[in-house]
Amino acid sequence: MSGAHHRLPGALRQVVLVLKKDLLIEWRARARGFALASFAVTVLLLFSFAVGPNTEVLRTHAGAYLWLAVLLSSTLLLGQSFQIEVEAGALEGLVLAPVEPAALFYGKALSNTLQLIGLALVITIPMLALFDAGLAGSPAWYLVVVVLGTAGVSAPGTLYAGLTARLDNRQLLLPLLLFPLLVPCLLAAVKATTLLLTGDAMNQVPSWLKLLAAFNALYWSVCGALFPRVIDA
Amino acid sequence: MRWEHGLLAIGFVLLAIGHGMGLFMAPEEAMMREAGRILYAHVPTAWVALVTLTLSFFAAVGALWTGRYGWDAAVEATAETGVVLTALLLFQGSMWAKPTWGYYWDWDPRLTTSAILLVLFVGVLVVRRVVSDPERRLTVTAIATIVAFVDVPVVYFGVKWWRSLHQEWSSPQTVDSTMVMPLRIAAFAMLFISLAICVIRWRTILATVQAEATAPDLPALPAELSLAEKEV
Amino acid sequence: MDESQVGSGMVDGAWGYVIVVYAATWVVVVGLAVRALLASRGSGPASRTDGGVGGST
């Protein structure tokens, strides 16, 4: 196991170590993951109740409800990713350990992305069932949209979770700062998902994927560059 | 009397001239009739709001780079002024949209981007209020400002694609010199007023921040923190 | 307001909106300036140094 790690370059190895550490913590507390998934499904149910039993409307907006459920769950998930460490005083330990702050960011952001991908895929089944939606496009493209959409949430989300981790009112501040930022990401993810669910006659999905890719490229680089200052603060 | 007070006075005189010309001397716009006069107040506000928030981005980069409170105070002064101007901009925009389009709000890329910009920078100001330690506040504000500002082009193009059917309303071909003059005067007026207000606010905020930080004008390196505490 | 300028075109009666926009612009701009000036007076050089000494103890 450690033999494979030593072949990786130093920074990448640190990212993988942080990622494994975070995923291990989440796995040990997997009851929390269940709770988060049930919360997301509850949100989906709430949308059906708020809109009413109009199958046509629900089917057309299934993609929007899915991403809003992911977004609402993401603040709980992101907030937790630093909470454990701040409460246990482990963040100082990590900073003192010979881990690059940027590696800490990319490890945590990757861990959050993987968890959000899992969440999105898990609630896809109830989404398809509840809203009587079918997948018109290919599942592979759906997976690409899920990966890019959740990655777009988790890069600025991880940065802001770290930024607000030691502040009062962090439960309010994180969504206040994060949600307006995510507008282009949400817009593109919802549009692409809706097109994949209902059919993409004009072949518009690629242009939304391009926007998602641009959003990800921007925030995975900017947030990675800024994160060391977040940890110092 | 400082120089920014003079700038403020000049700005107000120019604004009165520009608005007066726009209201009473400029010819009526062919399509929008009197409603076209709103543009002499609206367009300069749009430019200046964007200029102010752009300045706060550069101030944030400066603050993060140098750790100096001068930059930090500039971030707050410009963000605060920019937020108020953006709110005014949205109000003017909806007052323009109602008689011309028939509704107060439209998901026009510029309108939508301005609204998101407003929410983003309100978030920056809110998070700034929450942090009491001056050094940490500098970092938190600067990072939130940079992260918010780099979103602006992505939001704009995203909304543009999202609303690709919508008409663009800027009409350079209908703008003749009698319309350019009041627009230009009002734009410089708003620029002078906003800059003057930013500078006045900057001095006040800087004084407050430096009073809060026990060691004035020290670079905000973590190592200096212990030094500052020893002085107490 | 200016009755002679009101034509019979499509966008009639827009003077109300025009006046509201100009009034709002002046209220906001003057309000910002007055607030900035009042606050700058409050933290003048004298009280600034007092605040600094008081804050450091």
mmCIF file with all atom_site columns, N, CA and C in Angstrom, chain A residues 59-60 62-63 124 127-128 131-143 145 191-203 205:
data_model
loop_
_atom_site.group_PDB
_atom_site.id
_atom_site.type_symbol
_atom_site.label_atom_id
_atom_site.label_alt_id
_atom_site.label_comp_id
_atom_site.label_asym_id
_atom_site.label_entity_id
_atom_site.label_seq_id
_atom_site.pdbx_PDB_ins_code
_atom_site.Cartn_x
_atom_site.Cartn_y
_atom_site.Cartn_z
_atom_site.occupancy
_atom_site.B_iso_or_equiv
_atom_site.pdbx_formal_charge
_atom_site.auth_seq_id
_atom_site.auth_comp_id
_atom_site.auth_asym_id
_atom_site.auth_atom_id
_atom_site.pdbx_PDB_model_num
ATOM 1   N N  . ARG A 1 59  ? -42.156 16.312 -14.192 1.00 0.00 ? 59  ARG A N  1
ATOM 2   C CA . ARG A 1 59  ? -41.208 15.656 -15.094 1.00 0.00 ? 59  ARG A CA 1
ATOM 3   C C  . ARG A 1 59  ? -40.301 16.701 -15.764 1.00 0.00 ? 59  ARG A C  1
ATOM 4   N N  . THR A 1 60  ? -40.888 17.818 -16.186 1.00 0.00 ? 60  THR A N  1
ATOM 5   C CA . THR A 1 60  ? -40.085 18.841 -16.873 1.00 0.00 ? 60  THR A CA 1
ATOM 6   C C  . THR A 1 60  ? -39.034 19.442 -15.940 1.00 0.00 ? 60  THR A C  1
ATOM 7   N N  . ALA A 1 62  ? -37.681 17.956 -13.204 1.00 0.00 ? 62  ALA A N  1
ATOM 8   C CA . ALA A 1 62  ? -36.994 16.948 -12.382 1.00 0.00 ? 62  ALA A CA 1
ATOM 9   C C  . ALA A 1 62  ? -35.521 17.295 -12.186 1.00 0.00 ? 62  ALA A C  1
ATOM 10  N N  . GLY A 1 63  ? -34.843 17.753 -13.259 1.00 0.00 ? 63  GLY A N  1
ATOM 11  C CA . GLY A 1 63  ? -33.432 18.094 -13.154 1.00 0.00 ? 63  GLY A CA 1
ATOM 12  C C  . GLY A 1 63  ? -33.199 19.230 -12.170 1.00 0.00 ? 63  GLY A C  1
ATOM 13  N N  . THR A 1 124 ? -30.806 9.930  -7.568  1.00 0.00 ? 124 THR A N  1
ATOM 14  C CA . THR A 1 124 ? -31.280 9.888  -8.955  1.00 0.00 ? 124 THR A CA 1
ATOM 15  C C  . THR A 1 124 ? -32.433 8.894  -9.099  1.00 0.00 ? 124 THR A C  1
ATOM 16  N N  . MET A 1 127 ? -35.547 10.254 -7.730  1.00 0.00 ? 127 MET A N  1
ATOM 17  C CA . MET A 1 127 ? -35.924 11.363 -8.611  1.00 0.00 ? 127 MET A CA 1
ATOM 18  C C  . MET A 1 127 ? -36.652 10.830 -9.850  1.00 0.00 ? 127 MET A C  1
ATOM 19  N N  . LEU A 1 128 ? -36.066 9.808  -10.490 1.00 0.00 ? 128 LEU A N  1
ATOM 20  C CA . LEU A 1 128 ? -36.680 9.237  -11.687 1.00 0.00 ? 128 LEU A CA 1
ATOM 21  C C  . LEU A 1 128 ? -38.051 8.653  -11.362 1.00 0.00 ? 128 LEU A C  1
ATOM 22  N N  . PHE A 1 131 ? -40.772 11.623 -10.077 1.00 0.00 ? 131 PHE A N  1
ATOM 23  C CA . PHE A 1 131 ? -41.210 12.593 -11.080 1.00 0.00 ? 131 PHE A CA 1
ATOM 24  C C  . PHE A 1 131 ? -41.516 11.913 -12.406 1.00 0.00 ? 131 PHE A C  1
ATOM 25  N N  . ASP A 1 132 ? -41.544 10.579 -12.403 1.00 0.00 ? 132 ASP A N  1
ATOM 26  C CA . ASP A 1 132 ? -41.879 9.822  -13.594 1.00 0.00 ? 132 ASP A CA 1
ATOM 27  C C  . ASP A 1 132 ? -41.009 10.249 -14.778 1.00 0.00 ? 132 ASP A C  1
ATOM 28  N N  . ALA A 1 133 ? -39.722 10.473 -14.494 1.00 0.00 ? 133 ALA A N  1
ATOM 29  C CA . ALA A 1 133 ? -38.809 10.912 -15.541 1.00 0.00 ? 133 ALA A CA 1
ATOM 30  C C  . ALA A 1 133 ? -38.034 9.716  -16.063 1.00 0.00 ? 133 ALA A C  1
ATOM 31  N N  . GLY A 1 134 ? -37.670 9.758  -17.302 1.00 0.00 ? 134 GLY A N  1
ATOM 32  C CA . GLY A 1 134 ? -36.823 8.725  -17.881 1.00 0.00 ? 134 GLY A CA 1
ATOM 33  C C  . GLY A 1 134 ? -35.571 9.363  -18.422 1.00 0.00 ? 134 GLY A C  1
ATOM 34  N N  . LEU A 1 135 ? -34.527 8.575  -18.583 1.00 0.00 ? 135 LEU A N  1
ATOM 35  C CA . LEU A 1 135 ? -33.284 9.120  -19.104 1.00 0.00 ? 135 LEU A CA 1
ATOM 36  C C  . LEU A 1 135 ? -33.279 8.987  -20.621 1.00 0.00 ? 135 LEU A C  1
ATOM 37  N N  . ALA A 1 136 ? -33.473 10.118 -21.313 1.00 0.00 ? 136 ALA A N  1
ATOM 38  C CA . ALA A 1 136 ? -33.503 10.076 -22.782 1.00 0.00 ? 136 ALA A CA 1
ATOM 39  C C  . ALA A 1 136 ? -32.094 9.999  -23.344 1.00 0.00 ? 136 ALA A C  1
ATOM 40  N N  . GLY A 1 137 ? -31.152 10.687 -22.684 1.00 0.00 ? 137 GLY A N  1
ATOM 41  C CA . GLY A 1 137 ? -29.764 10.675 -23.147 1.00 0.00 ? 137 GLY A CA 1
ATOM 42  C C  . GLY A 1 137 ? -29.033 9.468  -22.599 1.00 0.00 ? 137 GLY A C  1
ATOM 43  N N  . SER A 1 138 ? -27.704 9.436  -22.846 1.00 0.00 ? 138 SER A N  1
ATOM 44  C CA . SER A 1 138 ? -26.936 8.276  -22.407 1.00 0.00 ? 138 SER A CA 1
ATOM 45  C C  . SER A 1 138 ? -26.553 8.431  -20.941 1.00 0.00 ? 138 SER A C  1
ATOM 46  N N  . PRO A 1 139 ? -26.533 7.303  -20.175 1.00 0.00 ? 139 PRO A N  1
ATOM 47  C CA . PRO A 1 139 ? -26.136 7.364  -18.760 1.00 0.00 ? 139 PRO A CA 1
ATOM 48  C C  . PRO A 1 139 ? -24.723 7.893  -18.582 1.00 0.00 ? 139 PRO A C  1
ATOM 49  N N  . ALA A 1 140 ? -23.856 7.650  -19.572 1.00 0.00 ? 140 ALA A N  1
ATOM 50  C CA . ALA A 1 140 ? -22.478 8.129  -19.447 1.00 0.00 ? 140 ALA A CA 1
ATOM 51  C C  . ALA A 1 140 ? -22.439 9.657  -19.403 1.00 0.00 ? 140 ALA A C  1
ATOM 52  N N  . TRP A 1 141 ? -23.223 10.301 -20.275 1.00 0.00 ? 141 TRP A N  1
ATOM 53  C CA . TRP A 1 141 ? -23.253 11.763 -20.252 1.00 0.00 ? 141 TRP A CA 1
ATOM 54  C C  . TRP A 1 141 ? -23.871 12.280 -18.963 1.00 0.00 ? 141 TRP A C  1
ATOM 55  N N  . TYR A 1 142 ? -24.885 11.536 -18.462 1.00 0.00 ? 142 TYR A N  1
ATOM 56  C CA . TYR A 1 142 ? -25.493 11.917 -17.185 1.00 0.00 ? 142 TYR A CA 1
ATOM 57  C C  . TYR A 1 142 ? -24.439 11.909 -16.088 1.00 0.00 ? 142 TYR A C  1
ATOM 58  N N  . LEU A 1 143 ? -23.601 10.860 -16.107 1.00 0.00 ? 143 LEU A N  1
ATOM 59  C CA . LEU A 1 143 ? -22.533 10.764 -15.108 1.00 0.00 ? 143 LEU A CA 1
ATOM 60  C C  . LEU A 1 143 ? -21.566 11.942 -15.244 1.00 0.00 ? 143 LEU A C  1
ATOM 61  N N  . VAL A 1 145 ? -22.263 14.950 -16.321 1.00 0.00 ? 145 VAL A N  1
ATOM 62  C CA . VAL A 1 145 ? -22.914 16.142 -15.765 1.00 0.00 ? 145 VAL A CA 1
ATOM 63  C C  . VAL A 1 145 ? -22.874 16.109 -14.243 1.00 0.00 ? 145 VAL A C  1
ATOM 64  N N  . LYS A 1 191 ? -29.688 22.696 -16.688 1.00 0.00 ? 191 LYS A N  1
ATOM 65  C CA . LYS A 1 191 ? -30.020 22.687 -18.115 1.00 0.00 ? 191 LYS A CA 1
ATOM 66  C C  . LYS A 1 191 ? -29.564 21.381 -18.753 1.00 0.00 ? 191 LYS A C  1
ATOM 67  N N  . ALA A 1 192 ? -28.316 20.990 -18.475 1.00 0.00 ? 192 ALA A N  1
ATOM 68  C CA . ALA A 1 192 ? -27.781 19.773 -19.090 1.00 0.00 ? 192 ALA A CA 1
ATOM 69  C C  . ALA A 1 192 ? -28.577 18.552 -18.617 1.00 0.00 ? 192 ALA A C  1
ATOM 70  N N  . THR A 1 193 ? -28.874 18.491 -17.305 1.00 0.00 ? 193 THR A N  1
ATOM 71  C CA . THR A 1 193 ? -29.626 17.348 -16.781 1.00 0.00 ? 193 THR A CA 1
ATOM 72  C C  . THR A 1 193 ? -31.006 17.278 -17.409 1.00 0.00 ? 193 THR A C  1
ATOM 73  N N  . THR A 1 194 ? -31.682 18.424 -17.477 1.00 0.00 ? 194 THR A N  1
ATOM 74  C CA . THR A 1 194 ? -33.022 18.445 -18.049 1.00 0.00 ? 194 THR A CA 1
ATOM 75  C C  . THR A 1 194 ? -32.999 17.976 -19.500 1.00 0.00 ? 194 THR A C  1
ATOM 76  N N  . LEU A 1 195 ? -31.991 18.426 -20.263 1.00 0.00 ? 195 LEU A N  1
ATOM 77  C CA . LEU A 1 195 ? -31.885 18.016 -21.658 1.00 0.00 ? 195 LEU A CA 1
ATOM 78  C C  . LEU A 1 195 ? -31.634 16.516 -21.770 1.00 0.00 ? 195 LEU A C  1
ATOM 79  N N  . LEU A 1 196 ? -30.821 15.981 -20.831 1.00 0.00 ? 196 LEU A N  1
ATOM 80  C CA . LEU A 1 196 ? -30.548 14.539 -20.874 1.00 0.00 ? 196 LEU A CA 1
ATOM 81  C C  . LEU A 1 196 ? -31.782 13.734 -20.478 1.00 0.00 ? 196 LEU A C  1
ATOM 82  N N  . LEU A 1 197 ? -32.610 14.297 -19.589 1.00 0.00 ? 197 LEU A N  1
ATOM 83  C CA . LEU A 1 197 ? -33.806 13.574 -19.152 1.00 0.00 ? 197 LEU A CA 1
ATOM 84  C C  . LEU A 1 197 ? -34.900 13.633 -20.212 1.00 0.00 ? 197 LEU A C  1
ATOM 85  N N  . THR A 1 198 ? -35.098 14.815 -20.803 1.00 0.00 ? 198 THR A N  1
ATOM 86  C CA . THR A 1 198 ? -36.255 14.987 -21.680 1.00 0.00 ? 198 THR A CA 1
ATOM 87  C C  . THR A 1 198 ? -35.916 14.884 -23.159 1.00 0.00 ? 198 THR A C  1
ATOM 88  N N  . GLY A 1 199 ? -34.648 14.846 -23.487 1.00 0.00 ? 199 GLY A N  1
ATOM 89  C CA . GLY A 1 199 ? -34.268 14.746 -24.895 1.00 0.00 ? 199 GLY A CA 1
ATOM 90  C C  . GLY A 1 199 ? -33.625 16.030 -25.380 1.00 0.00 ? 199 GLY A C  1
ATOM 91  N N  . ASP A 1 200 ? -32.552 15.887 -26.137 1.00 0.00 ? 200 ASP A N  1
ATOM 92  C CA . ASP A 1 200 ? -31.726 17.026 -26.545 1.00 0.00 ? 200 ASP A CA 1
ATOM 93  C C  . ASP A 1 200 ? -31.762 17.145 -28.065 1.00 0.00 ? 200 ASP A C  1
ATOM 94  N N  . ALA A 1 201 ? -32.875 17.673 -28.570 1.00 0.00 ? 201 ALA A N  1
ATOM 95  C CA . ALA A 1 201 ? -33.075 17.713 -30.022 1.00 0.00 ? 201 ALA A CA 1
ATOM 96  C C  . ALA A 1 201 ? -32.066 18.634 -30.704 1.00 0.00 ? 201 ALA A C  1
ATOM 97  N N  . MET A 1 202 ? -31.710 19.743 -30.033 1.00 0.00 ? 202 MET A N  1
ATOM 98  C CA . MET A 1 202 ? -30.846 20.741 -30.667 1.00 0.00 ? 202 MET A CA 1
ATOM 99  C C  . MET A 1 202 ? -29.363 20.507 -30.365 1.00 0.00 ? 202 MET A C  1
ATOM 100 N N  . ASN A 1 203 ? -29.056 19.392 -29.663 1.00 0.00 ? 203 ASN A N  1
ATOM 101 C CA . ASN A 1 203 ? -27.675 19.096 -29.268 1.00 0.00 ? 203 ASN A CA 1
ATOM 102 C C  . ASN A 1 203 ? -27.050 20.250 -28.492 1.00 0.00 ? 203 ASN A C  1
ATOM 103 N N  . VAL A 1 205 ? -26.455 20.063 -25.075 1.00 0.00 ? 205 VAL A N  1
ATOM 104 C CA . VAL A 1 205 ? -25.737 19.615 -23.881 1.00 0.00 ? 205 VAL A CA 1
ATOM 105 C C  . VAL A 1 205 ? -24.255 19.992 -23.903 1.00 0.00 ? 205 VAL A C  1
#
